[in-house]
Amino acid sequence: MTPATLTNAAAALAEAGCDTPRLDAELLLAEAAEVDRLTLLTGDGAALSSSRARRFEALVARRARREPVAYILGRKGFRDLELAVDRRVLVPRPETELLVEAALELPGGLRVLDVGTGSGAVALALKQERPDLLVTGSDISADAIAVARANGARLGLAVAWRRADLLAGAAGPWDAVVANLPYVAAGDLAELAPEIARHEPRAALEAGEDGLEIIARLVDELAGAGVPWVALEVGIGQADAVRARLGAVGYGFTEARPDLAGIARVVVARRDA
């Protein structure tokens, strides 16, 4: 592996508009060479075999078409977990870890539902870090539930999985609900990065004209079911509207928690006693 191998690949990815071309090239080269990235960066520069070089070229070509690195590799890190991911589910993102951090504050032994679980990231991370909680992950997508269930089995984490439309079909009752639901307005889909707009499942992104259609429906269901505690991931500029809706249906305490960029990203709410 010569320095030019990485340099040329990174240049091609930069020209394609990728945000982190050098990092992407390193991850893809490590995958093709069947070594970890640290070994790659500290290695002796041994040449790739012809078959591995061809594989690297193919991986770079996929990334140049703006396919997410996580889909190319088939995995994505989330907190202390490595999750299998593919085009059936969204790629887990760092800001979603705020849902886990909020739920870590819950008292012991509660029944927690992760609505819209996707790959199972939030449910599995929560179970790993708080094994005392009784965690269930649900999703309307049978494909997503299949991905989440496989991740849970591989990681050996005892999370229950249910195919459900929000709370309908998820059983219960629930002491707490966390949810990363679709929150992109239909008119904003075209403005998303190509990695998202072209490759990630649209049904996990779009939520009506204002982006709040599905969150609003869940809030109404939470109120009807009397769920005492909730944490919802929201889009940019949506936190105030979500807090107001929660307040209107009986959640006397609401707060918005910022992500690392300072964006109000998770709304936490409790019902009046």
PDB file of C-alpha atoms in Angstrom:
ATOM      1  CA  MET A   1       0.000   0.000   0.000  1.00  0.00           C
ATOM      2  CA  THR A   2       1.759   3.117  -1.186  1.00  0.00           C
ATOM      3  CA  PRO A   3       0.901   6.609   0.041  1.00  0.00           C
ATOM      4  CA  ALA A   4      -0.252   7.386  -3.502  1.00  0.00           C
ATOM      5  CA  THR A   5      -2.978   4.746  -3.177  1.00  0.00           C
ATOM      6  CA  LEU A   6      -4.675   6.684  -0.406  1.00  0.00           C
ATOM      7  CA  THR A   7      -3.881  10.098  -1.840  1.00  0.00           C
ATOM      8  CA  ASN A   8      -5.416   9.310  -5.214  1.00  0.00           C
ATOM      9  CA  ALA A   9      -8.521   7.787  -3.668  1.00  0.00           C
ATOM     10  CA  ALA A  10      -8.981  10.731  -1.304  1.00  0.00           C
ATOM     11  CA  ALA A  11      -8.624  13.142  -4.226  1.00  0.00           C
ATOM     12  CA  ALA A  12     -11.304  11.284  -6.181  1.00  0.00           C
ATOM     13  CA  LEU A  13     -13.657  11.375  -3.204  1.00  0.00           C
ATOM     14  CA  ALA A  14     -13.009  15.058  -2.615  1.00  0.00           C
ATOM     15  CA  GLU A  15     -13.834  15.766  -6.254  1.00  0.00           C
ATOM     16  CA  ALA A  16     -17.085  13.815  -5.781  1.00  0.00           C
ATOM     17  CA  GLY A  17     -18.018  16.152  -2.918  1.00  0.00           C
ATOM     18  CA  CYS A  18     -17.483  13.837   0.055  1.00  0.00           C
ATOM     19  CA  ASP A  19     -17.017  15.755   3.310  1.00  0.00           C
ATOM     20  CA  THR A  20     -14.253  13.562   4.771  1.00  0.00           C
ATOM     21  CA  PRO A  21     -12.426  12.141   1.754  1.00  0.00           C
ATOM     22  CA  ARG A  22      -9.202  11.112   3.464  1.00  0.00           C
ATOM     23  CA  LEU A  23     -10.953   9.356   6.340  1.00  0.00           C
ATOM     24  CA  ASP A  24     -13.326   7.647   3.931  1.00  0.00           C
ATOM     25  CA  ALA A  25     -10.435   6.445   1.791  1.00  0.00           C
ATOM     26  CA  GLU A  26      -8.630   5.069   4.850  1.00  0.00           C
ATOM     27  CA  LEU A  27     -11.694   3.167   6.026  1.00  0.00           C
ATOM     28  CA  LEU A  28     -12.323   1.713   2.579  1.00  0.00           C
ATOM     29  CA  LEU A  29      -8.685   0.738   2.085  1.00  0.00           C
ATOM     30  CA  ALA A  30      -8.620  -0.974   5.478  1.00  0.00           C
ATOM     31  CA  GLU A  31     -11.750  -2.881   4.459  1.00  0.00           C
ATOM     32  CA  ALA A  32     -10.267  -3.951   1.143  1.00  0.00           C
ATOM     33  CA  ALA A  33      -6.986  -4.945   2.768  1.00  0.00           C
ATOM     34  CA  GLU A  34      -8.829  -6.792   5.559  1.00  0.00           C
ATOM     35  CA  VAL A  35      -7.011  -4.958   8.332  1.00  0.00           C
ATOM     36  CA  ASP A  36      -8.165  -2.401  10.857  1.00  0.00           C
ATOM     37  CA  ARG A  37      -7.544   1.274  10.203  1.00  0.00           C
ATOM     38  CA  LEU A  38      -4.835   1.565  12.867  1.00  0.00           C
ATOM     39  CA  THR A  39      -2.891  -1.302  11.308  1.00  0.00           C
ATOM     40  CA  LEU A  40      -3.287   0.376   7.949  1.00  0.00           C
ATOM     41  CA  LEU A  41      -1.914   3.692   9.198  1.00  0.00           C
ATOM     42  CA  THR A  42       0.998   2.144  11.078  1.00  0.00           C
ATOM     43  CA  GLY A  43       1.778  -0.590   8.550  1.00  0.00           C
ATOM     44  CA  ASP A  44       4.862  -1.090   6.441  1.00  0.00           C
ATOM     45  CA  GLY A  45       3.297  -0.057   3.151  1.00  0.00           C
ATOM     46  CA  ALA A  46       3.100  -3.588   1.756  1.00  0.00           C
ATOM     47  CA  ALA A  47       1.500  -3.709  -1.679  1.00  0.00           C
ATOM     48  CA  LEU A  48      -2.106  -4.749  -2.089  1.00  0.00           C
ATOM     49  CA  SER A  49      -2.757  -7.955  -3.965  1.00  0.00           C
ATOM     50  CA  SER A  50      -4.404  -7.410  -7.332  1.00  0.00           C
ATOM     51  CA  SER A  51      -7.735  -8.746  -6.068  1.00  0.00           C
ATOM     52  CA  ARG A  52      -7.712  -6.463  -3.040  1.00  0.00           C
ATOM     53  CA  ALA A  53      -6.684  -3.496  -5.168  1.00  0.00           C
ATOM     54  CA  ARG A  54      -9.669  -4.154  -7.440  1.00  0.00           C
ATOM     55  CA  ARG A  55     -11.920  -4.399  -4.417  1.00  0.00           C
ATOM     56  CA  PHE A  56     -10.618  -1.083  -3.120  1.00  0.00           C
ATOM     57  CA  GLU A  57     -11.306   0.560  -6.469  1.00  0.00           C
ATOM     58  CA  ALA A  58     -14.859  -0.790  -6.390  1.00  0.00           C
ATOM     59  CA  LEU A  59     -15.439   0.488  -2.855  1.00  0.00           C
ATOM     60  CA  VAL A  60     -14.108   3.933  -3.761  1.00  0.00           C
ATOM     61  CA  ALA A  61     -16.363   4.019  -6.821  1.00  0.00           C
ATOM     62  CA  ARG A  62     -19.385   3.326  -4.602  1.00  0.00           C
ATOM     63  CA  ARG A  63     -18.379   6.089  -2.219  1.00  0.00           C
ATOM     64  CA  ALA A  64     -17.835   8.489  -5.131  1.00  0.00           C
ATOM     65  CA  ARG A  65     -21.492   7.905  -5.994  1.00  0.00           C
ATOM     66  CA  ARG A  66     -22.129   9.207  -2.464  1.00  0.00           C
ATOM     67  CA  GLU A  67     -23.204   5.909  -0.956  1.00  0.00           C
ATOM     68  CA  PRO A  68     -22.695   6.192   2.833  1.00  0.00           C
ATOM     69  CA  VAL A  69     -19.523   4.565   4.142  1.00  0.00           C
ATOM     70  CA  ALA A  70     -21.625   2.706   6.712  1.00  0.00           C
ATOM     71  CA  TYR A  71     -23.610   0.971   3.974  1.00  0.00           C
ATOM     72  CA  ILE A  72     -20.466   0.127   2.035  1.00  0.00           C
ATOM     73  CA  LEU A  73     -18.839  -1.404   5.116  1.00  0.00           C
ATOM     74  CA  GLY A  74     -22.103  -2.854   6.415  1.00  0.00           C
ATOM     75  CA  ARG A  75     -21.541  -1.517   9.912  1.00  0.00           C
ATOM     76  CA  LYS A  76     -21.616   1.628  12.020  1.00  0.00           C
ATOM     77  CA  GLY A  77     -20.424   2.429  15.529  1.00  0.00           C
ATOM     78  CA  PHE A  78     -22.934   3.821  18.009  1.00  0.00           C
ATOM     79  CA  ARG A  79     -21.738   4.529  21.538  1.00  0.00           C
ATOM     80  CA  ASP A  80     -19.913   1.314  22.522  1.00  0.00           C
ATOM     81  CA  LEU A  81     -21.680  -0.876  19.978  1.00  0.00           C
ATOM     82  CA  GLU A  82     -20.911  -1.873  16.414  1.00  0.00           C
ATOM     83  CA  LEU A  83     -24.163  -2.306  14.526  1.00  0.00           C
ATOM     84  CA  ALA A  84     -24.853  -3.978  11.211  1.00  0.00           C
ATOM     85  CA  VAL A  85     -26.592  -1.515   8.888  1.00  0.00           C
ATOM     86  CA  ASP A  86     -27.792  -1.496   5.311  1.00  0.00           C
ATOM     87  CA  ARG A  87     -30.267   0.381   3.127  1.00  0.00           C
ATOM     88  CA  ARG A  88     -33.205  -0.980   5.114  1.00  0.00           C
ATOM     89  CA  VAL A  89     -32.405   1.384   8.013  1.00  0.00           C
ATOM     90  CA  LEU A  90     -31.022   4.845   8.650  1.00  0.00           C
ATOM     91  CA  VAL A  91     -27.350   5.160   9.487  1.00  0.00           C
ATOM     92  CA  PRO A  92     -27.152   5.816  13.272  1.00  0.00           C
ATOM     93  CA  ARG A  93     -25.900   9.321  13.998  1.00  0.00           C
ATOM     94  CA  PRO A  94     -24.031  10.831  16.963  1.00  0.00           C
ATOM     95  CA  GLU A  95     -26.836  13.248  17.853  1.00  0.00           C
ATOM     96  CA  THR A  96     -29.168  10.308  18.459  1.00  0.00           C
ATOM     97  CA  GLU A  97     -26.965   9.298  21.372  1.00  0.00           C
ATOM     98  CA  LEU A  98     -28.707  12.111  23.266  1.00  0.00           C
ATOM     99  CA  LEU A  99     -31.788   9.883  23.476  1.00  0.00           C
ATOM    100  CA  VAL A 100     -29.728   7.226  25.231  1.00  0.00           C
ATOM    101  CA  GLU A 101     -28.152   9.764  27.565  1.00  0.00           C
ATOM    102  CA  ALA A 102     -31.566  11.107  28.548  1.00  0.00           C
ATOM    103  CA  ALA A 103     -32.950   7.632  29.231  1.00  0.00           C
ATOM    104  CA  LEU A 104     -29.929   6.710  31.346  1.00  0.00           C
ATOM    105  CA  GLU A 105     -31.380   9.084  33.956  1.00  0.00           C
ATOM    106  CA  LEU A 106     -34.495   6.937  34.422  1.00  0.00           C
ATOM    107  CA  PRO A 107     -35.097   5.049  37.686  1.00  0.00           C
ATOM    108  CA  GLY A 108     -34.345   1.343  37.711  1.00  0.00           C
ATOM    109  CA  GLY A 109     -36.605  -1.385  36.424  1.00  0.00           C
ATOM    110  CA  LEU A 110     -38.797   0.714  34.132  1.00  0.00           C
ATOM    111  CA  ARG A 111     -40.450  -0.496  30.933  1.00  0.00           C
ATOM    112  CA  VAL A 112     -38.965   1.519  28.060  1.00  0.00           C
ATOM    113  CA  LEU A 113     -40.102   1.537  24.436  1.00  0.00           C
ATOM    114  CA  ASP A 114     -37.870   2.760  21.600  1.00  0.00           C
ATOM    115  CA  VAL A 115     -40.304   3.783  18.844  1.00  0.00           C
ATOM    116  CA  GLY A 116     -38.900   3.792  15.316  1.00  0.00           C
ATOM    117  CA  THR A 117     -35.957   1.670  16.406  1.00  0.00           C
ATOM    118  CA  GLY A 118     -34.446   1.205  12.927  1.00  0.00           C
ATOM    119  CA  SER A 119     -31.185  -0.682  13.382  1.00  0.00           C
ATOM    120  CA  GLY A 120     -31.946  -1.007  17.095  1.00  0.00           C
ATOM    121  CA  ALA A 121     -29.230   1.484  18.012  1.00  0.00           C
ATOM    122  CA  VAL A 122     -30.985   3.305  20.865  1.00  0.00           C
ATOM    123  CA  ALA A 123     -32.697   0.244  22.332  1.00  0.00           C
ATOM    124  CA  LEU A 124     -29.514  -1.845  22.262  1.00  0.00           C
ATOM    125  CA  ALA A 125     -27.258   0.881  23.642  1.00  0.00           C
ATOM    126  CA  LEU A 126     -29.730   1.539  26.434  1.00  0.00           C
ATOM    127  CA  LYS A 127     -29.958  -2.152  27.331  1.00  0.00           C
ATOM    128  CA  GLN A 128     -26.184  -2.485  27.309  1.00  0.00           C
ATOM    129  CA  GLU A 129     -25.691   0.485  29.608  1.00  0.00           C
ATOM    130  CA  ARG A 130     -28.773  -0.055  31.779  1.00  0.00           C
ATOM    131  CA  PRO A 131     -29.450  -3.797  31.904  1.00  0.00           C
ATOM    132  CA  ASP A 132     -31.983  -3.220  34.694  1.00  0.00           C
ATOM    133  CA  LEU A 133     -34.397  -1.563  32.257  1.00  0.00           C
ATOM    134  CA  LEU A 134     -36.947  -3.640  30.363  1.00  0.00           C
ATOM    135  CA  VAL A 135     -36.357  -2.438  26.812  1.00  0.00           C
ATOM    136  CA  THR A 136     -38.465  -3.006  23.713  1.00  0.00           C
ATOM    137  CA  GLY A 137     -37.758  -1.693  20.216  1.00  0.00           C
ATOM    138  CA  SER A 138     -40.553  -1.180  17.703  1.00  0.00           C
ATOM    139  CA  ASP A 139     -40.797  -0.108  14.083  1.00  0.00           C
ATOM    140  CA  ILE A 140     -43.462  -0.010  11.405  1.00  0.00           C
ATOM    141  CA  SER A 141     -40.953  -1.492   8.946  1.00  0.00           C
ATOM    142  CA  ALA A 142     -40.597  -5.282   8.968  1.00  0.00           C
ATOM    143  CA  ASP A 143     -37.201  -4.841   7.295  1.00  0.00           C
ATOM    144  CA  ALA A 144     -36.001  -2.582  10.099  1.00  0.00           C
ATOM    145  CA  ILE A 145     -37.180  -5.034  12.757  1.00  0.00           C
ATOM    146  CA  ALA A 146     -35.233  -7.780  10.981  1.00  0.00           C
ATOM    147  CA  VAL A 147     -32.057  -5.672  11.108  1.00  0.00           C
ATOM    148  CA  ALA A 148     -32.594  -4.736  14.767  1.00  0.00           C
ATOM    149  CA  ARG A 149     -33.361  -8.305  15.807  1.00  0.00           C
ATOM    150  CA  ALA A 150     -30.208  -9.572  14.093  1.00  0.00           C
ATOM    151  CA  ASN A 151     -28.128  -6.895  15.829  1.00  0.00           C
ATOM    152  CA  GLY A 152     -29.623  -7.819  19.189  1.00  0.00           C
ATOM    153  CA  ALA A 153     -28.935 -11.516  18.671  1.00  0.00           C
ATOM    154  CA  ARG A 154     -25.344 -10.910  17.584  1.00  0.00           C
ATOM    155  CA  LEU A 155     -24.681  -8.611  20.560  1.00  0.00           C
ATOM    156  CA  GLY A 156     -26.447 -10.889  23.029  1.00  0.00           C
ATOM    157  CA  LEU A 157     -28.640  -8.090  24.404  1.00  0.00           C
ATOM    158  CA  ALA A 158     -32.112  -8.979  25.678  1.00  0.00           C
ATOM    159  CA  VAL A 159     -34.276  -6.440  23.883  1.00  0.00           C
ATOM    160  CA  ALA A 160     -37.771  -7.397  22.740  1.00  0.00           C
ATOM    161  CA  TRP A 161     -38.781  -6.426  19.201  1.00  0.00           C
ATOM    162  CA  ARG A 162     -42.235  -5.590  17.877  1.00  0.00           C
ATOM    163  CA  ARG A 163     -43.534  -4.478  14.530  1.00  0.00           C
ATOM    164  CA  ALA A 164     -45.874  -1.619  15.381  1.00  0.00           C
ATOM    165  CA  ASP A 165     -47.256   1.651  14.063  1.00  0.00           C
ATOM    166  CA  LEU A 166     -46.096   3.996  16.839  1.00  0.00           C
ATOM    167  CA  LEU A 167     -47.814   2.696  20.006  1.00  0.00           C
ATOM    168  CA  ALA A 168     -50.400   0.639  18.120  1.00  0.00           C
ATOM    169  CA  GLY A 169     -49.258  -2.966  18.293  1.00  0.00           C
ATOM    170  CA  ALA A 170     -46.389  -2.270  20.673  1.00  0.00           C
ATOM    171  CA  ALA A 171     -48.230  -3.762  23.683  1.00  0.00           C
ATOM    172  CA  GLY A 172     -47.305  -1.898  26.877  1.00  0.00           C
ATOM    173  CA  PRO A 173     -48.019  -0.240  29.217  1.00  0.00           C
ATOM    174  CA  TRP A 174     -44.849   1.841  29.111  1.00  0.00           C
ATOM    175  CA  ASP A 175     -43.119   3.865  31.801  1.00  0.00           C
ATOM    176  CA  ALA A 176     -40.990   5.718  29.255  1.00  0.00           C
ATOM    177  CA  VAL A 177     -40.795   6.156  25.490  1.00  0.00           C
ATOM    178  CA  VAL A 178     -37.843   7.297  23.404  1.00  0.00           C
ATOM    179  CA  ALA A 179     -38.189   7.953  19.690  1.00  0.00           C
ATOM    180  CA  ASN A 180     -36.185   9.067  16.688  1.00  0.00           C
ATOM    181  CA  LEU A 181     -38.990   9.398  14.175  1.00  0.00           C
ATOM    182  CA  PRO A 182     -39.021  10.927  10.677  1.00  0.00           C
ATOM    183  CA  TYR A 183     -38.884  14.731  10.958  1.00  0.00           C
ATOM    184  CA  VAL A 184     -37.899  16.045   7.526  1.00  0.00           C
ATOM    185  CA  ALA A 185     -40.485  18.191   5.756  1.00  0.00           C
ATOM    186  CA  ALA A 186     -41.380  16.856   2.310  1.00  0.00           C
ATOM    187  CA  GLY A 187     -40.154  20.043   0.651  1.00  0.00           C
ATOM    188  CA  ASP A 188     -36.761  19.773   2.326  1.00  0.00           C
ATOM    189  CA  LEU A 189     -35.863  16.289   1.099  1.00  0.00           C
ATOM    190  CA  ALA A 190     -34.128  17.624  -1.996  1.00  0.00           C
ATOM    191  CA  GLU A 191     -31.833  19.742   0.188  1.00  0.00           C
ATOM    192  CA  LEU A 192     -30.446  16.769   2.099  1.00  0.00           C
ATOM    193  CA  ALA A 193     -26.938  15.492   1.429  1.00  0.00           C
ATOM    194  CA  PRO A 194     -26.813  12.974  -1.429  1.00  0.00           C
ATOM    195  CA  GLU A 195     -25.810  10.254   1.035  1.00  0.00           C
ATOM    196  CA  ILE A 196     -29.182  10.690   2.722  1.00  0.00           C
ATOM    197  CA  ALA A 197     -31.449  11.694  -0.136  1.00  0.00           C
ATOM    198  CA  ARG A 198     -30.263   9.021  -2.573  1.00  0.00           C
ATOM    199  CA  HIS A 199     -29.541   6.080  -0.319  1.00  0.00           C
ATOM    200  CA  GLU A 200     -31.295   6.145   3.059  1.00  0.00           C
ATOM    201  CA  PRO A 201     -34.917   4.942   3.353  1.00  0.00           C
ATOM    202  CA  ARG A 202     -37.281   7.787   2.552  1.00  0.00           C
ATOM    203  CA  ALA A 203     -39.975   6.444   4.858  1.00  0.00           C
ATOM    204  CA  ALA A 204     -37.589   6.921   7.787  1.00  0.00           C
ATOM    205  CA  LEU A 205     -37.003  10.570   6.849  1.00  0.00           C
ATOM    206  CA  GLU A 206     -40.142  12.285   5.523  1.00  0.00           C
ATOM    207  CA  ALA A 207     -42.919  13.500   7.812  1.00  0.00           C
ATOM    208  CA  GLY A 208     -45.400  15.638   5.919  1.00  0.00           C
ATOM    209  CA  GLU A 209     -45.389  19.294   4.995  1.00  0.00           C
ATOM    210  CA  ASP A 210     -43.896  20.586   8.255  1.00  0.00           C
ATOM    211  CA  GLY A 211     -41.872  17.542   9.292  1.00  0.00           C
ATOM    212  CA  LEU A 212     -43.933  17.112  12.459  1.00  0.00           C
ATOM    213  CA  GLU A 213     -46.734  14.889  11.206  1.00  0.00           C
ATOM    214  CA  ILE A 214     -45.504  11.644  12.766  1.00  0.00           C
ATOM    215  CA  ILE A 215     -44.113  13.187  15.956  1.00  0.00           C
ATOM    216  CA  ALA A 216     -47.444  14.941  16.534  1.00  0.00           C
ATOM    217  CA  ARG A 217     -49.305  11.678  16.108  1.00  0.00           C
ATOM    218  CA  LEU A 218     -47.038   9.969  18.615  1.00  0.00           C
ATOM    219  CA  VAL A 219     -47.485  12.791  21.144  1.00  0.00           C
ATOM    220  CA  ASP A 220     -51.254  12.342  20.994  1.00  0.00           C
ATOM    221  CA  GLU A 221     -50.890   8.595  21.468  1.00  0.00           C
ATOM    222  CA  LEU A 222     -48.502   9.097  24.404  1.00  0.00           C
ATOM    223  CA  ALA A 223     -51.045  11.335  26.107  1.00  0.00           C
ATOM    224  CA  GLY A 224     -53.835   8.854  25.489  1.00  0.00           C
ATOM    225  CA  ALA A 225     -51.760   6.021  26.923  1.00  0.00           C
ATOM    226  CA  GLY A 226     -50.657   8.086  29.924  1.00  0.00           C
ATOM    227  CA  VAL A 227     -46.941   7.491  29.338  1.00  0.00           C
ATOM    228  CA  PRO A 228     -45.192   9.396  32.165  1.00  0.00           C
ATOM    229  CA  TRP A 229     -41.853  10.196  30.493  1.00  0.00           C
ATOM    230  CA  VAL A 230     -40.758  10.745  26.909  1.00  0.00           C
ATOM    231  CA  ALA A 231     -37.670  11.796  24.945  1.00  0.00           C
ATOM    232  CA  LEU A 232     -38.038  12.733  21.263  1.00  0.00           C
ATOM    233  CA  GLU A 233     -35.346  13.565  18.729  1.00  0.00           C
ATOM    234  CA  VAL A 234     -36.405  16.555  16.613  1.00  0.00           C
ATOM    235  CA  GLY A 235     -35.141  18.470  13.611  1.00  0.00           C
ATOM    236  CA  ILE A 236     -33.631  21.943  13.494  1.00  0.00           C
ATOM    237  CA  GLY A 237     -36.141  24.533  14.654  1.00  0.00           C
ATOM    238  CA  GLN A 238     -38.762  22.011  15.767  1.00  0.00           C
ATOM    239  CA  ALA A 239     -38.106  21.839  19.516  1.00  0.00           C
ATOM    240  CA  ASP A 240     -40.399  24.706  20.554  1.00  0.00           C
ATOM    241  CA  ALA A 241     -43.347  23.353  18.576  1.00  0.00           C
ATOM    242  CA  VAL A 242     -42.883  19.874  20.003  1.00  0.00           C
ATOM    243  CA  ARG A 243     -42.598  21.205  23.550  1.00  0.00           C
ATOM    244  CA  ALA A 244     -45.778  23.212  23.078  1.00  0.00           C
ATOM    245  CA  ARG A 245     -47.685  20.195  21.806  1.00  0.00           C
ATOM    246  CA  LEU A 246     -46.457  18.063  24.720  1.00  0.00           C
ATOM    247  CA  GLY A 247     -47.476  20.758  27.167  1.00  0.00           C
ATOM    248  CA  ALA A 248     -50.932  20.974  25.631  1.00  0.00           C
ATOM    249  CA  VAL A 249     -51.607  17.280  26.274  1.00  0.00           C
ATOM    250  CA  GLY A 250     -50.524  17.192  29.909  1.00  0.00           C
ATOM    251  CA  TYR A 251     -46.746  17.083  30.012  1.00  0.00           C
ATOM    252  CA  GLY A 252     -46.128  19.747  32.644  1.00  0.00           C
ATOM    253  CA  PHE A 253     -42.334  19.640  32.345  1.00  0.00           C
ATOM    254  CA  THR A 254     -40.527  19.897  29.012  1.00  0.00           C
ATOM    255  CA  GLU A 255     -36.972  20.785  28.094  1.00  0.00           C
ATOM    256  CA  ALA A 256     -34.888  20.848  24.935  1.00  0.00           C
ATOM    257  CA  ARG A 257     -31.370  19.415  25.066  1.00  0.00           C
ATOM    258  CA  PRO A 258     -28.725  20.571  22.569  1.00  0.00           C
ATOM    259  CA  ASP A 259     -26.399  18.408  20.530  1.00  0.00           C
ATOM    260  CA  LEU A 260     -22.691  19.145  20.185  1.00  0.00           C
ATOM    261  CA  ALA A 261     -23.450  21.771  17.546  1.00  0.00           C
ATOM    262  CA  GLY A 262     -25.724  23.616  19.976  1.00  0.00           C
ATOM    263  CA  ILE A 263     -28.895  22.611  18.086  1.00  0.00           C
ATOM    264  CA  ALA A 264     -31.940  21.773  20.226  1.00  0.00           C
ATOM    265  CA  ARG A 265     -32.054  18.123  19.266  1.00  0.00           C
ATOM    266  CA  VAL A 266     -33.937  16.144  21.945  1.00  0.00           C
ATOM    267  CA  VAL A 267     -37.086  17.168  23.797  1.00  0.00           C
ATOM    268  CA  VAL A 268     -37.578  15.505  27.197  1.00  0.00           C
ATOM    269  CA  ALA A 269     -40.965  15.682  28.887  1.00  0.00           C
ATOM    270  CA  ARG A 270     -42.705  14.425  32.055  1.00  0.00           C
ATOM    271  CA  ARG A 271     -46.406  14.310  32.820  1.00  0.00           C
ATOM    272  CA  ASP A 272     -47.801  16.169  35.795  1.00  0.00           C
ATOM    273  CA  ALA A 273     -48.039  13.930  38.863  1.00  0.00           C
TER     274      ALA A 273
END
